[in-house]
mmCIF file of N, CA, C and O in Angstrom:
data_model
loop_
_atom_site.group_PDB
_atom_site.id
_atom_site.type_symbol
_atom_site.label_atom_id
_atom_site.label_comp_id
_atom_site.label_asym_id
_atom_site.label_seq_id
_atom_site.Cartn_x
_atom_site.Cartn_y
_atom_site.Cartn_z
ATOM 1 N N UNK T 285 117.369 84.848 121.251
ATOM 2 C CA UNK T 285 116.580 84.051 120.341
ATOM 3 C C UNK T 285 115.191 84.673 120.182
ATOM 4 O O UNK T 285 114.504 84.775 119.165
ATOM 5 N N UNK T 286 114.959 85.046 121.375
ATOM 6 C CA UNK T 286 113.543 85.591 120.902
ATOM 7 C C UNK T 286 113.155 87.093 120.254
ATOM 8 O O UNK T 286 112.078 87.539 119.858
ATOM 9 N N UNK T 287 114.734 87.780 120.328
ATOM 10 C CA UNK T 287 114.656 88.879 119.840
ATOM 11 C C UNK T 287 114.227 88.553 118.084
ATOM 12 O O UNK T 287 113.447 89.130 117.326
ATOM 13 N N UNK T 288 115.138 87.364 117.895
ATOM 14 C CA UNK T 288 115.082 87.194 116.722
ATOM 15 C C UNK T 288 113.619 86.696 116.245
ATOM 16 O O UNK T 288 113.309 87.037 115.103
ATOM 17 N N UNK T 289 112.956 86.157 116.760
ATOM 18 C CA UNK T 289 111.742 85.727 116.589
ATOM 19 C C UNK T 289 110.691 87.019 116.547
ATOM 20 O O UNK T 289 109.647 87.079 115.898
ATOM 21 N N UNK T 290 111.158 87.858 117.266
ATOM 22 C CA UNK T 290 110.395 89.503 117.266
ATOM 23 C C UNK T 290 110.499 90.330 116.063
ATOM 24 O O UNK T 290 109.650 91.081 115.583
ATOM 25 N N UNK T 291 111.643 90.074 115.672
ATOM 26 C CA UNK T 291 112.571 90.716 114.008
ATOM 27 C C UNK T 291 111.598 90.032 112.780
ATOM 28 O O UNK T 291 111.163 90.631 111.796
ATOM 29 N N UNK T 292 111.403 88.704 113.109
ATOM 30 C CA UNK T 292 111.077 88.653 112.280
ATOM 31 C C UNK T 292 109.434 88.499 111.877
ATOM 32 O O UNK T 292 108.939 88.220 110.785
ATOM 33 N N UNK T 293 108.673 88.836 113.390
ATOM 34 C CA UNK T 293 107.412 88.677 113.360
ATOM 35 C C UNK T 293 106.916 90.361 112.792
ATOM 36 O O UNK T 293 105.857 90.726 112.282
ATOM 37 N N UNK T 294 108.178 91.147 113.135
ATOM 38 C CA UNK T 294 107.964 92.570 112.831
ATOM 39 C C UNK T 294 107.786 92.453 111.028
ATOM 40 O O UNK T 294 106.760 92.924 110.538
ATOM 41 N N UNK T 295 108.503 92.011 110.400
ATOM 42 C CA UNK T 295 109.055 91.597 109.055
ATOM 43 C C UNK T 295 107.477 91.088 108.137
ATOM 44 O O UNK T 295 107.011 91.515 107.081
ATOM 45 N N UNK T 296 106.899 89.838 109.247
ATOM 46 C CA UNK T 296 105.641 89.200 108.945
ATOM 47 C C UNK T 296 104.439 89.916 108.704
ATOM 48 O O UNK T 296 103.626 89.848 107.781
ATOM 49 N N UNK T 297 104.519 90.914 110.161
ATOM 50 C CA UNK T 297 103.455 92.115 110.158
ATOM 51 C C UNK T 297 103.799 93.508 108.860
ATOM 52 O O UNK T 297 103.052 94.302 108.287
ATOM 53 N N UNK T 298 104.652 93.368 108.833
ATOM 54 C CA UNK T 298 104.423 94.474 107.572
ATOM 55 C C UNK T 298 103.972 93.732 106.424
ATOM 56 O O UNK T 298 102.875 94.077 105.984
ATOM 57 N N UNK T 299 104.777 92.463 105.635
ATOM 58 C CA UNK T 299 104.103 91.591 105.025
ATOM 59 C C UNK T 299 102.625 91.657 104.917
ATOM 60 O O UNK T 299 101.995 92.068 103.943
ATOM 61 N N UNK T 300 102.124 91.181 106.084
ATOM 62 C CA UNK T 300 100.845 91.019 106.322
ATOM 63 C C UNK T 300 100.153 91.928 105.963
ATOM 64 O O UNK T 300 99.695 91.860 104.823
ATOM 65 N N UNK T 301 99.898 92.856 106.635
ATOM 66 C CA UNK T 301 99.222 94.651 106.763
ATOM 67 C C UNK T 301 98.866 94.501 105.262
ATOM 68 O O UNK T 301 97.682 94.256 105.032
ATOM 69 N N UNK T 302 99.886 94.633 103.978
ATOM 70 C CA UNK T 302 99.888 94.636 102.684
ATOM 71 C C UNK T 302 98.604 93.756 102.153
ATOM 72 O O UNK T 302 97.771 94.086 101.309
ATOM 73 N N UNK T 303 98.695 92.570 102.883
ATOM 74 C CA UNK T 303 97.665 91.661 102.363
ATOM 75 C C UNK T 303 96.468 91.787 102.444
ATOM 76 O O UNK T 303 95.683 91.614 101.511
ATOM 77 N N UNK T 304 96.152 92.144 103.709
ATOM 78 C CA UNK T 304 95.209 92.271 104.281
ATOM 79 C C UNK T 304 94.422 93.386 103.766
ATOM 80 O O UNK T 304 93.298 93.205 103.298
ATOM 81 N N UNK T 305 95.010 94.607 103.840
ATOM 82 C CA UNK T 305 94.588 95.703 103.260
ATOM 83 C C UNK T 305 94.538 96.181 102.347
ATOM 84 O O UNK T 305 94.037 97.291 102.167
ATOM 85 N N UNK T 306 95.263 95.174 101.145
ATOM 86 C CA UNK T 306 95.031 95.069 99.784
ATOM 87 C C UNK T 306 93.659 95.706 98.800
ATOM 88 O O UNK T 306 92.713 94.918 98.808
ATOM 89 N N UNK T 307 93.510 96.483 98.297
ATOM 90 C CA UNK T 307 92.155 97.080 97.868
ATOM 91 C C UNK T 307 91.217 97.662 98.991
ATOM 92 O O UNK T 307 90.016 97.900 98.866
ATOM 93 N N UNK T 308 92.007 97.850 100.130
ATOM 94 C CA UNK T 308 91.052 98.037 101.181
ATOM 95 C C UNK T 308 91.358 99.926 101.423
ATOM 96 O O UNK T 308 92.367 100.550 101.094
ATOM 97 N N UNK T 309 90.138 100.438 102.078
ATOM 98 C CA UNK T 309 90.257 102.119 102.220
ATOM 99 C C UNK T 309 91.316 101.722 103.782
ATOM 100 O O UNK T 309 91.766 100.703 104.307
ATOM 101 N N UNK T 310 91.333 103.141 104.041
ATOM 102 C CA UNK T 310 92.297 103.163 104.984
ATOM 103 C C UNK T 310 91.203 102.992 106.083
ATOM 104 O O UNK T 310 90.107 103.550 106.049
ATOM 105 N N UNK T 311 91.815 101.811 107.459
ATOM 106 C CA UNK T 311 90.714 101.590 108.420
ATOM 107 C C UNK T 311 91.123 102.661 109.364
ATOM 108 O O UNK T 311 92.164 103.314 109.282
ATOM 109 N N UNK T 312 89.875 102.816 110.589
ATOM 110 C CA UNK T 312 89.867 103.439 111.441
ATOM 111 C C UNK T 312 90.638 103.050 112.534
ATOM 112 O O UNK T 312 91.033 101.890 112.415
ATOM 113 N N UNK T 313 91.066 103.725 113.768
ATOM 114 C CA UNK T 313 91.782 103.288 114.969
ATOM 115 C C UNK T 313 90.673 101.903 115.330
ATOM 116 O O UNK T 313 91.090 100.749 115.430
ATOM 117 N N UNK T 314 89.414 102.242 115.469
ATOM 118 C CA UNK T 314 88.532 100.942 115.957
ATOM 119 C C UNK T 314 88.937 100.068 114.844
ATOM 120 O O UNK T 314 89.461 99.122 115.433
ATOM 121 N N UNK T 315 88.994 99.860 113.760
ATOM 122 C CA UNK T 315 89.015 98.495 112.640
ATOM 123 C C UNK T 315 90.086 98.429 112.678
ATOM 124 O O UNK T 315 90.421 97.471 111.982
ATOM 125 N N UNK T 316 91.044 98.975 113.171
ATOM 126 C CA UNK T 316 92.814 98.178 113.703
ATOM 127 C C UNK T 316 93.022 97.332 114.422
ATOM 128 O O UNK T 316 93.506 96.230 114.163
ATOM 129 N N UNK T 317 92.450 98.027 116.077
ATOM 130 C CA UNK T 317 92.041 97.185 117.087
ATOM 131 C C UNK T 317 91.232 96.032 116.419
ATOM 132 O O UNK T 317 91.836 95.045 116.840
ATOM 133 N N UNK T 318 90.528 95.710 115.867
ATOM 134 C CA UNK T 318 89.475 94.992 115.498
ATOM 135 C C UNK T 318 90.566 94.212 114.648
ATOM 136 O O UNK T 318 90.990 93.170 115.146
ATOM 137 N N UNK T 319 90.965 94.533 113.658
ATOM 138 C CA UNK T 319 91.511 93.297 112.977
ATOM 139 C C UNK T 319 93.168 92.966 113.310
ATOM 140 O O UNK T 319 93.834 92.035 112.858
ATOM 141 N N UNK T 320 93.534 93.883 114.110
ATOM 142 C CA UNK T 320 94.779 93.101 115.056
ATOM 143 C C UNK T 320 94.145 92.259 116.067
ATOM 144 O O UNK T 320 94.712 91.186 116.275
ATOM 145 N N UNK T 321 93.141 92.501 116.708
ATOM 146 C CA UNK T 321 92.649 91.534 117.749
ATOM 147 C C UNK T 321 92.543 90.298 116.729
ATOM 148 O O UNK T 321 93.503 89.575 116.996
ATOM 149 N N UNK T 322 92.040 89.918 116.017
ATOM 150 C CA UNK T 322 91.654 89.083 115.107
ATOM 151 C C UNK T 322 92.677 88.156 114.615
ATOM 152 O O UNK T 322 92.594 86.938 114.770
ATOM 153 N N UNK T 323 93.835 88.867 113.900
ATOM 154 C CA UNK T 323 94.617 88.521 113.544
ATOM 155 C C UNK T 323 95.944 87.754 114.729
ATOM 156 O O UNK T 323 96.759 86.898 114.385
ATOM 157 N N UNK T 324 95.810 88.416 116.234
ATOM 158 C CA UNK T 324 95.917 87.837 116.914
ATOM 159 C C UNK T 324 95.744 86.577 117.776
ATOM 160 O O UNK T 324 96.543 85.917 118.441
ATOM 161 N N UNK T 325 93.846 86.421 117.433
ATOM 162 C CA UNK T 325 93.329 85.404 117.746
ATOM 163 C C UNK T 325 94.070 84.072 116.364
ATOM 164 O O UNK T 325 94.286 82.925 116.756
ATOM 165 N N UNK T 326 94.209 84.251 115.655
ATOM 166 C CA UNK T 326 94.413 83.392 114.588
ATOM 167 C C UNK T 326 95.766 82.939 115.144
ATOM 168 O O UNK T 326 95.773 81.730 115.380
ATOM 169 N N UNK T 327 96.985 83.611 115.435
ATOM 170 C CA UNK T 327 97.545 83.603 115.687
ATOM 171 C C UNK T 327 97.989 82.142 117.068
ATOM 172 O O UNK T 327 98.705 81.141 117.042
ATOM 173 N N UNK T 328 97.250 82.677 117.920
ATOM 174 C CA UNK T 328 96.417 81.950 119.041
ATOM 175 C C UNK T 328 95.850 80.565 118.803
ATOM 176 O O UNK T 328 96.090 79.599 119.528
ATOM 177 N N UNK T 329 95.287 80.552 118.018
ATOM 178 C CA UNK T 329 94.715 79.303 117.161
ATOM 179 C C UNK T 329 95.596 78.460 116.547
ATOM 180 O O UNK T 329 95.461 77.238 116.617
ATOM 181 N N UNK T 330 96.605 79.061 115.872
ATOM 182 C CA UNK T 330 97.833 78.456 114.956
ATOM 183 C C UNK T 330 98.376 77.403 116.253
ATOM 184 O O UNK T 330 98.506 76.189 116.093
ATOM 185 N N UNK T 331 98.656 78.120 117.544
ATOM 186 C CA UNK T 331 99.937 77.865 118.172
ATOM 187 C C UNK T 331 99.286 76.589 118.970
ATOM 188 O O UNK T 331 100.018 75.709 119.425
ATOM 189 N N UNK T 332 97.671 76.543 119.127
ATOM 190 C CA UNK T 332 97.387 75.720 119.709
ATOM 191 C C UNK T 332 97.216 74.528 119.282
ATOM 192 O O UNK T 332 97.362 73.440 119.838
ATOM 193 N N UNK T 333 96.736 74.961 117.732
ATOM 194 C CA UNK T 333 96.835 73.590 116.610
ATOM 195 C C UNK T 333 98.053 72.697 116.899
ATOM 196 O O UNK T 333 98.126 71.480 117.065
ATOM 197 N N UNK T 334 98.968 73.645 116.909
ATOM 198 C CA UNK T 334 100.592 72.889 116.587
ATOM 199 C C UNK T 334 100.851 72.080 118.104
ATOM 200 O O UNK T 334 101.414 71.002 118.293
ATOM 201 N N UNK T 335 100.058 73.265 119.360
ATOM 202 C CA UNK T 335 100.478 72.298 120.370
ATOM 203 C C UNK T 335 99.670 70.679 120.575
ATOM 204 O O UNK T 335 99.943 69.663 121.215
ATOM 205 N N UNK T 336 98.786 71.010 119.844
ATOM 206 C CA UNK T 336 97.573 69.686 119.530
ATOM 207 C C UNK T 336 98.518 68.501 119.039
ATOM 208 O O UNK T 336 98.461 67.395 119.576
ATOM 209 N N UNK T 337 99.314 68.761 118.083
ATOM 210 C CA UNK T 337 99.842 67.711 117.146
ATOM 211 C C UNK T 337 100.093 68.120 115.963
ATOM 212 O O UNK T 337 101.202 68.134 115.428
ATOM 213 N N UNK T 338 98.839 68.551 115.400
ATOM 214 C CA UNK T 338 98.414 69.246 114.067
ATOM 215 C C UNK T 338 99.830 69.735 113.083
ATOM 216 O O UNK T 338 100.687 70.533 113.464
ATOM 217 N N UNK T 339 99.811 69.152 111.972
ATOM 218 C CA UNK T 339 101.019 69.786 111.189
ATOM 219 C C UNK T 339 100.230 71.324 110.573
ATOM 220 O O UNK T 339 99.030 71.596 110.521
ATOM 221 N N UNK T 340 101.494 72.186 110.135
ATOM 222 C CA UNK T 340 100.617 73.131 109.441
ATOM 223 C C UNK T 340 99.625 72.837 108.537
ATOM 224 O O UNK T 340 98.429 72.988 108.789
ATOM 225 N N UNK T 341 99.963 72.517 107.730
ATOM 226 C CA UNK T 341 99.184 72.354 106.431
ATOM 227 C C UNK T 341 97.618 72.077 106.796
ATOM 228 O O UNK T 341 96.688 72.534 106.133
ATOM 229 N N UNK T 342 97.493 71.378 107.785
ATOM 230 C CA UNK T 342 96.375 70.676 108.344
ATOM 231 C C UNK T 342 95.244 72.000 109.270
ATOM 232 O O UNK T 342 94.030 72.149 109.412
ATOM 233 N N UNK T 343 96.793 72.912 109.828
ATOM 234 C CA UNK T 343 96.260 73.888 110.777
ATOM 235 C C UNK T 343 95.525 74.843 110.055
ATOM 236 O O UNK T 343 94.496 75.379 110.468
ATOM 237 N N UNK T 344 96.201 75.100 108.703
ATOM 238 C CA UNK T 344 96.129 76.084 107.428
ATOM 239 C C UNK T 344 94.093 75.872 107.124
ATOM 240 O O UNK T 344 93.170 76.686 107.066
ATOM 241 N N UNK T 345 94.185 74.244 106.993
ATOM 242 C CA UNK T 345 92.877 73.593 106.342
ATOM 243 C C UNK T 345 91.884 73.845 106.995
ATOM 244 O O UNK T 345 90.783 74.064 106.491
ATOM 245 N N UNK T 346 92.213 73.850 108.609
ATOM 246 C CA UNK T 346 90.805 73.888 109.448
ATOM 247 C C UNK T 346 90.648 75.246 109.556
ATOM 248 O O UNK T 346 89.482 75.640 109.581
ATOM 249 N N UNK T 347 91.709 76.236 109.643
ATOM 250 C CA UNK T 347 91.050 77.622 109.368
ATOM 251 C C UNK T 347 90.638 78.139 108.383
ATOM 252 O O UNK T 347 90.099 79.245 108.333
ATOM 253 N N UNK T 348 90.819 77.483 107.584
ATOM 254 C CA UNK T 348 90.045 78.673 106.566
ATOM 255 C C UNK T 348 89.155 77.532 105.125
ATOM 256 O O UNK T 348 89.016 77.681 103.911
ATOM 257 N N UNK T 349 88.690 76.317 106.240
ATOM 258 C CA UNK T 349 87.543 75.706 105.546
ATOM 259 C C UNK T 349 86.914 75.317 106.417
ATOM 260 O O UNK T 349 87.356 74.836 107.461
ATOM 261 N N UNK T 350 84.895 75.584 105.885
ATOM 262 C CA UNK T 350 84.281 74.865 107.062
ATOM 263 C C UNK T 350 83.469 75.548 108.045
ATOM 264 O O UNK T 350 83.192 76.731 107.847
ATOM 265 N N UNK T 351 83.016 74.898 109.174
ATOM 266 C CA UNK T 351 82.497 75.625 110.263
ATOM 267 C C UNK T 351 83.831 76.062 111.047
ATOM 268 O O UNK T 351 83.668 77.124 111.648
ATOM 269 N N UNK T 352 84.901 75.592 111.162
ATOM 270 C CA UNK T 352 85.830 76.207 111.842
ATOM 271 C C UNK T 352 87.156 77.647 111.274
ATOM 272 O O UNK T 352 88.147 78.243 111.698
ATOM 273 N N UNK T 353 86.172 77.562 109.960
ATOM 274 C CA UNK T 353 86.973 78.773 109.593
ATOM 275 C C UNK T 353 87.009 80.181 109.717
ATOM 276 O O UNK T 353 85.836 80.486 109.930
ATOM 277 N N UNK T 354 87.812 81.392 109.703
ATOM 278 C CA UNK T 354 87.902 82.223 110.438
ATOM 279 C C UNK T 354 87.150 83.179 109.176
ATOM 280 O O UNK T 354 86.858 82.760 108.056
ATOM 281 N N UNK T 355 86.966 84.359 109.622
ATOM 282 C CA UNK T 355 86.254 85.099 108.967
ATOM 283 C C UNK T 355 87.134 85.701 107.390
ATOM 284 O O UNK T 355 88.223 86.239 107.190
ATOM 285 N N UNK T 356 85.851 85.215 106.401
ATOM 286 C CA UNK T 356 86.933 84.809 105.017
ATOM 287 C C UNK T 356 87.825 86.319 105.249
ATOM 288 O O UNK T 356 88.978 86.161 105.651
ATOM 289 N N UNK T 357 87.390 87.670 105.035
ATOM 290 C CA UNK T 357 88.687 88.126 104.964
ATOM 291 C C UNK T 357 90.049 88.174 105.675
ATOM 292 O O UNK T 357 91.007 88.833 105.271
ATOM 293 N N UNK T 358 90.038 87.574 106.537
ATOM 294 C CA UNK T 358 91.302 86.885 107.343
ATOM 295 C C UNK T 358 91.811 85.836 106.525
ATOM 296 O O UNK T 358 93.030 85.679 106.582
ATOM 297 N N UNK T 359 91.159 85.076 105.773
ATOM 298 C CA UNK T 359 91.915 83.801 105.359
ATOM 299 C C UNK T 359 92.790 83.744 104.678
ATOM 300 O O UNK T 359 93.355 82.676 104.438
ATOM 301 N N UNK T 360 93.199 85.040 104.102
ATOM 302 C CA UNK T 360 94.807 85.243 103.261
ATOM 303 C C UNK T 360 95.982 84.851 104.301
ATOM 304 O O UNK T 360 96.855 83.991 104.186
ATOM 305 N N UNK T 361 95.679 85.909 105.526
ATOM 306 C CA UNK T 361 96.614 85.858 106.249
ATOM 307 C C UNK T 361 97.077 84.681 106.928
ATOM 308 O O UNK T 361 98.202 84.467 107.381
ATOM 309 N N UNK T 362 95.989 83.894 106.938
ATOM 310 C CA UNK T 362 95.946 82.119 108.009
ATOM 311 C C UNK T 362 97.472 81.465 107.319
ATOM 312 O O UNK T 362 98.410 81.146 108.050
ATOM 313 N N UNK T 363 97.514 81.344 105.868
ATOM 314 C CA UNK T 363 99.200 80.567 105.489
ATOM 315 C C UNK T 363 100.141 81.774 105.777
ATOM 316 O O UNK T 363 101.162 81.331 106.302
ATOM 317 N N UNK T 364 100.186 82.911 105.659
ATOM 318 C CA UNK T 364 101.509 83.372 106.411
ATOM 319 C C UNK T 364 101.831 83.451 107.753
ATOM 320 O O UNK T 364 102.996 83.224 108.082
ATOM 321 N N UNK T 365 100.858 83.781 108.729
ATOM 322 C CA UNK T 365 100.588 83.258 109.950
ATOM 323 C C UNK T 365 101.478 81.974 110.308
ATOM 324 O O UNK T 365 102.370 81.874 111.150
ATOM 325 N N UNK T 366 100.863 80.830 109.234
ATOM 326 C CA UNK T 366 100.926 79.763 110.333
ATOM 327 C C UNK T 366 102.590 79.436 109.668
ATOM 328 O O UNK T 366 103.370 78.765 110.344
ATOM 329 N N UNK T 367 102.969 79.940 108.413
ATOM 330 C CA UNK T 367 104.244 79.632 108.581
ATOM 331 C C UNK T 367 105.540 80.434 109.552
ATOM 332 O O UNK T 367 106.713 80.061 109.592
ATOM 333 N N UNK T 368 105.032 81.436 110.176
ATOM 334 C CA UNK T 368 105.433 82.348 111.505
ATOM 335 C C UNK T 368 105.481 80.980 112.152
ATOM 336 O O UNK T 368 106.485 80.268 112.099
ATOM 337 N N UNK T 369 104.192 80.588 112.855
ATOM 338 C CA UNK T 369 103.691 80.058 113.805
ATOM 339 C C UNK T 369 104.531 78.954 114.146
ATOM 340 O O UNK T 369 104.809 78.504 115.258
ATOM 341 N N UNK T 370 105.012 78.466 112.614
ATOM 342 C CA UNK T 370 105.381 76.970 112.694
ATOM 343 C C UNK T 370 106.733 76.553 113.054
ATOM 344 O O UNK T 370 107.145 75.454 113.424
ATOM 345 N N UNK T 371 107.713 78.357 112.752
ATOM 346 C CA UNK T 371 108.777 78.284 112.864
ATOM 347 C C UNK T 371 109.566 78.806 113.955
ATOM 348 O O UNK T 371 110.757 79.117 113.923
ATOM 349 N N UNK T 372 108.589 78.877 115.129
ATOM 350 C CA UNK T 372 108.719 79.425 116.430
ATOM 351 C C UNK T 372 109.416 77.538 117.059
ATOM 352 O O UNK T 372 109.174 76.420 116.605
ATOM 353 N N UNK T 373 110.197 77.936 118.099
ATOM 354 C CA UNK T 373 110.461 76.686 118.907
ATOM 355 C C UNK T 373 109.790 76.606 120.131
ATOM 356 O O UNK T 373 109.530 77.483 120.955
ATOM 357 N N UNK T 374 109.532 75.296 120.111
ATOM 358 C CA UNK T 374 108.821 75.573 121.180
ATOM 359 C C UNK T 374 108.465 76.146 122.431
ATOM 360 O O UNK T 374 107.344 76.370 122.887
ATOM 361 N N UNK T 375 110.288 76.473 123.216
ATOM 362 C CA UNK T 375 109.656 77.546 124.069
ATOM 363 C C UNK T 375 109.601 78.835 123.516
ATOM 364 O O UNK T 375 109.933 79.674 124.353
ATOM 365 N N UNK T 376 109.364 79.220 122.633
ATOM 366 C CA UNK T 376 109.214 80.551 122.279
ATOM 367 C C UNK T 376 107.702 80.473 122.091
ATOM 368 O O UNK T 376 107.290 81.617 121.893
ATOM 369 N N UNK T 377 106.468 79.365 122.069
ATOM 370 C CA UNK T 377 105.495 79.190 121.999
ATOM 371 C C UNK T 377 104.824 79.508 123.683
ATOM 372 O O UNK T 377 103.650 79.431 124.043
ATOM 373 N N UNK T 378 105.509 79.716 124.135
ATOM 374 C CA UNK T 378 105.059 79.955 125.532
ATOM 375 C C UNK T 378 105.346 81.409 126.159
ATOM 376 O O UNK T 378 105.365 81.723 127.349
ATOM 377 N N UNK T 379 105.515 82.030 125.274
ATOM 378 C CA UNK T 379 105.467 83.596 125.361
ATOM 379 C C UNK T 379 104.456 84.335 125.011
ATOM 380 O O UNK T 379 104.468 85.562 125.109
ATOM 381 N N UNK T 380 103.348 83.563 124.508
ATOM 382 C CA UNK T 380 102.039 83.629 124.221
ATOM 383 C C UNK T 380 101.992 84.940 122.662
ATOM 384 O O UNK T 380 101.495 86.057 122.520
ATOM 385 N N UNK T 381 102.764 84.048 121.800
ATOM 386 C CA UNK T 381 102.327 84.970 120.745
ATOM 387 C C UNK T 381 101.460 85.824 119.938
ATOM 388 O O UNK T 381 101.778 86.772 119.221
ATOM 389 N N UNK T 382 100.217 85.287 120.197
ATOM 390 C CA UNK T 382 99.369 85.696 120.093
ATOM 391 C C UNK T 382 98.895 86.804 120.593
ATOM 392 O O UNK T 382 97.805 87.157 120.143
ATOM 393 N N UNK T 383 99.272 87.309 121.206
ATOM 394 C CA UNK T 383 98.969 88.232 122.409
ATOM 395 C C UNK T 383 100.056 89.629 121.957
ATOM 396 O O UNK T 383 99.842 90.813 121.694
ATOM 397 N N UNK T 384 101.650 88.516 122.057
ATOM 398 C CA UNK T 384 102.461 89.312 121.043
ATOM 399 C C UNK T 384 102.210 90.395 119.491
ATOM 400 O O UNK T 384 102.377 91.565 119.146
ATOM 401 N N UNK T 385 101.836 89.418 119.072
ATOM 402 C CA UNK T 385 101.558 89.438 117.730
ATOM 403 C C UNK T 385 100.511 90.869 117.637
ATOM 404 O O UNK T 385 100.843 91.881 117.019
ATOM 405 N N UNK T 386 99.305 90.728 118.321
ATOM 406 C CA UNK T 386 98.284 91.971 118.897
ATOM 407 C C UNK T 386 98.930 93.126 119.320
ATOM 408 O O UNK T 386 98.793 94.287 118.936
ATOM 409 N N UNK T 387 99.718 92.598 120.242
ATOM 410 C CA UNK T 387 100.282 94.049 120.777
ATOM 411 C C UNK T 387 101.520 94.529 119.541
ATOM 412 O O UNK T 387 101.853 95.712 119.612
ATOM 413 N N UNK T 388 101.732 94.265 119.197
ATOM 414 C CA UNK T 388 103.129 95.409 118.111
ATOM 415 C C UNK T 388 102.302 95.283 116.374
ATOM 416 O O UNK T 388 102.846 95.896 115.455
ATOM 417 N N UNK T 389 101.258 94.619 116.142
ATOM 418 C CA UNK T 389 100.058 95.141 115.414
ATOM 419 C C UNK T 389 99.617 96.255 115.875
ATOM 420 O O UNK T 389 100.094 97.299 115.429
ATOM 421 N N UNK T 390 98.866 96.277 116.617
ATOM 422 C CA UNK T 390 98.424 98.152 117.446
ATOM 423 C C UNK T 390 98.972 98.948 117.244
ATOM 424 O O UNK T 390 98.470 100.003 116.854
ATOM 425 N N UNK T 391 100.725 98.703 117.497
ATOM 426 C CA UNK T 391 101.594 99.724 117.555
ATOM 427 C C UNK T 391 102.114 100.024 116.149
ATOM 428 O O UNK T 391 103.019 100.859 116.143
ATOM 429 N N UNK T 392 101.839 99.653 115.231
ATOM 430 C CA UNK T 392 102.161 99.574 113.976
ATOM 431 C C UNK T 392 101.248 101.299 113.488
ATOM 432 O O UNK T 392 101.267 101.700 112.324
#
């Protein structure tokens, strides 16, 4: 099960990358690290929302409006993220995705 959850976070991250880097020059090894860490932390954030209670939609709202929102060019990625995020079961939320998510970003 969790392979499958890896398949398809691999699937998310290429997705993603596209978005993110959309009109963007090509970043350096440091602005990888930097916005996989990032994109990780969001990640991190998603999973804790959901363990809060928080439905997505709600999780979607507090990141990316407000004092609690993440740094605007991240905020594309916050709704594909959190629909990853949302479709994890719960013990697969305890594999610390976030962390996941960082590490095979890097390796990308």
């Amino acid at each position: 099960m969790f392979a499958k959850s890896m398949e398809s976070m691999m699937r998310l991250l290429m997705a993603l990358s596209l978005v993110v880097s959309a009109g963007a020059v090509q970043a350096e090894e440091t602005d990888k690290a930097e916005q996989c860490d990032a994109l990780g932390g969001i990640v991190t954030q998603l999973v804790e929302l959901r363990q809060d209670g928080k439905r997505e939609k709600r999780s979607v709202k507090i990141l990316t409006n407000g004092k609690t929102a993440v740094d605007e060019k991240y905020q594309p990625a916050v709704q594909f993220l959190s629909g990853w995020v949302y479709s994890l079961t719960d013990d697969e939320l305890t594999y610390e995705p976030g962390k996941k998510y960082t590490e095979a970003c890097l390796e990308q």
